[in-house]
């Protein structure tokens, strides 16, 4: 009994510190992302869902690069589906990654997961379809980069569902996490844009994200989170203590940048539009 009751009061052994640092860095990142995505979900609801419920569709064009176009039934339909479901996916996604909810509310986790996968596929297909039926902001290169995000989302969704059905839950959690990261691409894009703009004045972004840094951000919204997650997994499972510490430091630094972007986006973009 002594061995079970005393470890929480004793200092962590030196050999365990790298793993705990890495785990702590992951927890801090997730908490920051949870808050940031909660604010983004509130923004989507206030600016798009609420105005749609009130029939104020024209207000969408005040905040979108390419909004609703009179006479474009197909493009407008996909745009509406894309934006309204964006609220669902942004609000429900983080809940899938909270261990306490998985343990205490397994039925909710399963049904919310099914909803999340369905919405992720629908919103991705709508996003790809928008780029096909109407000119994409910033030109065809931007359309390809944005469609790449949609393809990755659909791939991760299918693989996460396949692993869950096979009851291979360790593999399922990895693909579900990748799905969450890829499906959060729109959020990552805005956070990266704001963080870059705060430090450089927006150099290279372009008027429609058609500058070199704008296109790098469009690609980075998908590639960077997935690459960092893969590095995290590698360090966690196979890394030497020094690799775990290095990954923890990198993740802490990236989290600080992300927090800066969240604060900038909240007070410079989202909150003013929510309260206007």
C-alpha positions as a Python dict, from the first residue, in 0.01 Angstrom:
ca = {
    (1, 'X'): (0, 0, 0),
    (2, 'X'): (286, 237, 73),
    (3, 'X'): (414, 218, -282),
    (4, 'X'): (69, 318, -410),
    (5, 'X'): (10, 610, -176),
    (6, 'X'): (344, 790, -164),
    (7, 'X'): (463, 854, -525),
    (8, 'X'): (234, 1153, -579),
    (9, 'X'): (397, 1326, -279),
    (10, 'X'): (755, 1245, -374),
    (11, 'X'): (964, 1432, -633),
    (12, 'X'): (963, 1270, -975),
    (13, 'X'): (1271, 1059, -1042),
    (14, 'X'): (1518, 1227, -1274),
    (15, 'X'): (1467, 953, -1531),
    (16, 'X'): (1095, 1037, -1550),
    (17, 'X'): (1134, 1411, -1591),
    (18, 'X'): (1183, 1416, -1971),
    (19, 'X'): (863, 1216, -2022),
    (20, 'X'): (673, 1439, -1782),
    (21, 'X'): (805, 1751, -1948),
    (22, 'X'): (691, 1622, -2286),
    (23, 'X'): (350, 1523, -2152),
    (24, 'X'): (317, 1861, -1979),
    (25, 'X'): (403, 2045, -2300),
    (26, 'X'): (133, 1849, -2482),
    (27, 'X'): (-121, 1932, -2212),
    (28, 'X'): (-39, 2304, -2221),
    (29, 'X'): (-69, 2305, -2600),
    (30, 'X'): (-407, 2133, -2588),
    (31, 'X'): (-546, 2368, -2323),
    (32, 'X'): (-437, 2670, -2529),
    (33, 'X'): (-591, 2519, -2843),
    (34, 'X'): (-910, 2435, -2652),
    (35, 'X'): (-953, 2797, -2544),
    (36, 'X'): (-861, 2932, -2888),
    (37, 'X'): (-1100, 2703, -3071),
    (38, 'X'): (-1374, 2782, -2822),
    (39, 'X'): (-1337, 3151, -2908),
    (40, 'X'): (-1335, 3068, -3280),
    (41, 'X'): (-1651, 2858, -3244),
    (42, 'X'): (-1821, 3151, -3068),
    (43, 'X'): (-1709, 3377, -3354),
    (44, 'X'): (-1851, 3144, -3621),
    (45, 'X'): (-2180, 3124, -3432),
    (46, 'X'): (-2207, 3500, -3380),
    (47, 'X'): (-2105, 3607, -3730),
    (48, 'X'): (-2242, 3329, -3951),
    (49, 'X'): (-2490, 3102, -3771),
    (50, 'X'): (-2678, 3381, -3596),
    (51, 'X'): (-2696, 3598, -3909),
    (52, 'X'): (-2816, 3299, -4115),
    (53, 'X'): (-3092, 3231, -3861),
    (54, 'X'): (-3196, 3596, -3891),
    (55, 'X'): (-3191, 3581, -4271),
    (56, 'X'): (-2907, 3834, -4292),
    (57, 'X'): (-2710, 3645, -4556),
    (58, 'X'): (-2557, 3959, -4709),
    (59, 'X'): (-2351, 4016, -4394),
    (60, 'X'): (-2142, 3710, -4480),
    (61, 'X'): (-1981, 3898, -4768),
    (62, 'X'): (-1836, 4151, -4525),
    (63, 'X'): (-1597, 3891, -4379),
    (64, 'X'): (-1532, 3639, -4660),
    (65, 'X'): (-1281, 3659, -4946),
    (66, 'X'): (-1543, 3510, -5178),
    (67, 'X'): (-1887, 3511, -5021),
    (68, 'X'): (-2235, 3447, -5152),
    (69, 'X'): (-2277, 3534, -5520),
    (70, 'X'): (-2620, 3612, -5663),
    (71, 'X'): (-2731, 3341, -5907),
    (72, 'X'): (-2460, 3091, -5806),
    (73, 'X'): (-2685, 2825, -5652),
    (74, 'X'): (-2425, 2546, -5642),
    (75, 'X'): (-2144, 2761, -5505),
    (76, 'X'): (-2368, 2934, -5250),
    (77, 'X'): (-2512, 2603, -5128),
    (78, 'X'): (-2166, 2458, -5070),
    (79, 'X'): (-2054, 2780, -4901),
    (80, 'X'): (-2353, 2769, -4663),
    (81, 'X'): (-2293, 2401, -4582),
    (82, 'X'): (-1922, 2467, -4533),
    (83, 'X'): (-1967, 2758, -4292),
    (84, 'X'): (-2262, 2633, -4090),
    (85, 'X'): (-2099, 2294, -4035),
    (86, 'X'): (-1774, 2472, -3944),
    (87, 'X'): (-1939, 2567, -3616),
    (88, 'X'): (-2030, 2204, -3544),
    (89, 'X'): (-1684, 2070, -3617),
    (90, 'X'): (-1504, 2346, -3426),
    (91, 'X'): (-1726, 2304, -3121),
    (92, 'X'): (-1732, 1923, -3112),
    (93, 'X'): (-1375, 1837, -3214),
    (94, 'X'): (-1180, 1922, -2897),
    (95, 'X'): (-1426, 1723, -2683),
    (96, 'X'): (-1312, 1404, -2858),
    (97, 'X'): (-959, 1447, -2725),
    (98, 'X'): (-1047, 1499, -2357),
    (99, 'X'): (-958, 1171, -2178),
    (100, 'X'): (-1207, 1227, -1894),
    (101, 'X'): (-1496, 1251, -2139),
    (102, 'X'): (-1384, 934, -2316),
    (103, 'X'): (-1375, 746, -1986),
    (104, 'X'): (-1689, 880, -1820),
    (105, 'X'): (-1913, 929, -2124),
    (106, 'X'): (-1814, 659, -2374),
    (107, 'X'): (-2150, 669, -2554),
    (108, 'X'): (-2119, 1046, -2604),
    (109, 'X'): (-1764, 997, -2731),
    (110, 'X'): (-1880, 740, -2987),
    (111, 'X'): (-2177, 939, -3118),
    (112, 'X'): (-1994, 1271, -3113),
    (113, 'X'): (-1709, 1099, -3298),
    (114, 'X'): (-1945, 970, -3567),
    (115, 'X'): (-2093, 1317, -3604),
    (116, 'X'): (-1747, 1470, -3620),
    (117, 'X'): (-1630, 1232, -3893),
    (118, 'X'): (-1947, 1284, -4098),
    (119, 'X'): (-1924, 1663, -4069),
    (120, 'X'): (-1550, 1660, -4145),
    (121, 'X'): (-1612, 1473, -4470),
    (122, 'X'): (-1908, 1692, -4570),
    (123, 'X'): (-1731, 2018, -4494),
    (124, 'X'): (-1422, 1902, -4686),
    (125, 'X'): (-1624, 1798, -4990),
    (126, 'X'): (-1805, 2133, -4981),
    (127, 'X'): (-1474, 2319, -4956),
    (128, 'X'): (-1326, 2127, -5249),
    (129, 'X'): (-1646, 2179, -5446),
    (130, 'X'): (-1636, 2554, -5390),
    (131, 'X'): (-1291, 2564, -5546),
    (132, 'X'): (-1419, 2374, -5850),
    (133, 'X'): (-1736, 2570, -5928),
    (134, 'X'): (-1604, 2921, -5865),
    (135, 'X'): (-1269, 3101, -5881),
    (136, 'X'): (-1074, 3054, -5558),
    (137, 'X'): (-938, 3359, -5378),
    (138, 'X'): (-572, 3409, -5463),
    (139, 'X'): (-595, 3196, -5778),
    (140, 'X'): (-578, 2825, -5864),
    (141, 'X'): (-263, 2759, -5660),
    (142, 'X'): (-445, 2863, -5344),
    (143, 'X'): (-737, 2643, -5450),
    (144, 'X'): (-509, 2341, -5478),
    (145, 'X'): (-350, 2412, -5139),
    (146, 'X'): (-689, 2446, -4974),
    (147, 'X'): (-819, 2133, -5146),
    (148, 'X'): (-513, 1945, -5019),
    (149, 'X'): (-633, 2019, -4666),
    (150, 'X'): (-972, 1873, -4756),
    (151, 'X'): (-819, 1556, -4899),
    (152, 'X'): (-608, 1506, -4586),
    (153, 'X'): (-915, 1555, -4365),
    (154, 'X'): (-1115, 1294, -4557),
    (155, 'X'): (-822, 1049, -4548),
    (156, 'X'): (-774, 1087, -4172),
    (157, 'X'): (-1149, 1055, -4112),
    (158, 'X'): (-1170, 727, -4305),
    (159, 'X'): (-864, 581, -4132),
    (160, 'X'): (-986, 688, -3786),
    (161, 'X'): (-1324, 524, -3851),
    (162, 'X'): (-1163, 209, -3991),
    (163, 'X'): (-941, 171, -3683),
    (164, 'X'): (-1235, 227, -3447),
    (165, 'X'): (-1443, -38, -3622),
    (166, 'X'): (-1150, -278, -3593),
    (167, 'X'): (-1134, -188, -3220),
    (168, 'X'): (-772, -90, -3263),
    (169, 'X'): (-811, 204, -3029),
    (170, 'X'): (-446, 307, -3004),
    (171, 'X'): (-429, 349, -3383),
    (172, 'X'): (-775, 509, -3379),
    (173, 'X'): (-663, 776, -3130),
    (174, 'X'): (-368, 867, -3350),
    (175, 'X'): (-576, 905, -3664),
    (176, 'X'): (-848, 1085, -3470),
    (177, 'X'): (-587, 1331, -3344),
    (178, 'X'): (-456, 1379, -3697),
    (179, 'X'): (-815, 1435, -3811),
    (180, 'X'): (-863, 1699, -3542),
    (181, 'X'): (-541, 1876, -3643),
    (182, 'X'): (-620, 1870, -4015),
    (183, 'X'): (-983, 1974, -3961),
    (184, 'X'): (-857, 2267, -3752),
    (185, 'X'): (-664, 2394, -4054),
    (186, 'X'): (-883, 2702, -4101),
    (187, 'X'): (-823, 2793, -3737),
    (188, 'X'): (-448, 2727, -3764),
    (189, 'X'): (-436, 2940, -4079),
    (190, 'X'): (-583, 3241, -3903),
    (191, 'X'): (-365, 3199, -3595),
    (192, 'X'): (-51, 3169, -3810),
    (193, 'X'): (-149, 3468, -4024),
    (194, 'X'): (-204, 3687, -3718),
    (195, 'X'): (115, 3570, -3545),
    (196, 'X'): (312, 3640, -3863),
    (197, 'X'): (142, 3976, -3909),
    (198, 'X'): (215, 4082, -3551),
    (199, 'X'): (586, 4015, -3589),
    (200, 'X'): (648, 4118, -3952),
    (201, 'X'): (360, 4346, -4044),
    (202, 'X'): (223, 4077, -4274),
    (203, 'X'): (521, 4071, -4510),
    (204, 'X'): (467, 3832, -4801),
    (205, 'X'): (107, 3736, -4718),
    (206, 'X'): (-46, 3916, -5016),
    (207, 'X'): (-389, 4073, -5052),
    (208, 'X'): (-557, 3734, -5100),
    (209, 'X'): (-292, 3510, -4943),
    (210, 'X'): (-130, 3499, -5285),
    (211, 'X'): (213, 3606, -5162),
    (212, 'X'): (487, 3354, -5077),
    (213, 'X'): (410, 3359, -4705),
    (214, 'X'): (36, 3346, -4771),
    (215, 'X'): (76, 3030, -4971),
    (216, 'X'): (320, 2891, -4717),
    (217, 'X'): (52, 2947, -4453),
    (218, 'X'): (-210, 2771, -4667),
    (219, 'X'): (18, 2469, -4695),
    (220, 'X'): (137, 2501, -4336),
    (221, 'X'): (-216, 2488, -4192),
    (222, 'X'): (-211, 2118, -4281),
    (223, 'X'): (154, 2018, -4284),
    (224, 'X'): (292, 2194, -3975),
    (225, 'X'): (47, 2057, -3712),
    (226, 'X'): (73, 1703, -3852),
    (227, 'X'): (453, 1719, -3867),
    (228, 'X'): (480, 1847, -3510),
    (229, 'X'): (243, 1573, -3392),
    (230, 'X'): (453, 1308, -3564),
    (231, 'X'): (768, 1447, -3400),
    (232, 'X'): (587, 1438, -3066),
    (233, 'X'): (486, 1073, -3113),
    (234, 'X'): (838, 976, -3217),
    (235, 'X'): (994, 1151, -2918),
    (236, 'X'): (734, 1005, -2681),
    (237, 'X'): (774, 644, -2795),
    (238, 'X'): (1131, 612, -2920),
    (239, 'X'): (1317, 926, -2819),
    (240, 'X'): (1609, 939, -2581),
    (241, 'X'): (1564, 1164, -2274),
    (242, 'X'): (1742, 1447, -2456),
    (243, 'X'): (1502, 1412, -2752),
    (244, 'X'): (1202, 1427, -2519),
    (245, 'X'): (1332, 1745, -2355),
    (246, 'X'): (1410, 1902, -2694),
    (247, 'X'): (1061, 1820, -2821),
    (248, 'X'): (905, 1960, -2504),
    (249, 'X'): (1097, 2286, -2547),
    (250, 'X'): (997, 2309, -2914),
    (251, 'X'): (632, 2245, -2831),
    (252, 'X'): (636, 2507, -2553),
    (253, 'X'): (782, 2762, -2796),
    (254, 'X'): (525, 2679, -3064),
    (255, 'X'): (252, 2705, -2801),
    (256, 'X'): (369, 3053, -2706),
    (257, 'X'): (355, 3157, -3072),
    (258, 'X'): (10, 3003, -3099),
    (259, 'X'): (-111, 3186, -2789),
    (260, 'X'): (16, 3511, -2939),
    (261, 'X'): (-178, 3438, -3257),
    (262, 'X'): (-492, 3350, -3059),
    (263, 'X'): (-475, 3675, -2861),
    (264, 'X'): (-413, 3878, -3175),
    (265, 'X'): (-695, 3708, -3367),
    (266, 'X'): (-936, 3740, -3076),
    (267, 'X'): (-888, 4112, -3016),
    (268, 'X'): (-795, 4214, -3370),
    (269, 'X'): (-1038, 4006, -3576),
    (270, 'X'): (-1294, 3789, -3397),
    (271, 'X'): (-1413, 3998, -3103),
    (272, 'X'): (-1464, 4322, -3301),
    (273, 'X'): (-1677, 4138, -3557),
    (274, 'X'): (-1873, 3956, -3287),
    (275, 'X'): (-1962, 4281, -3112),
    (276, 'X'): (-2019, 4504, -3415),
}
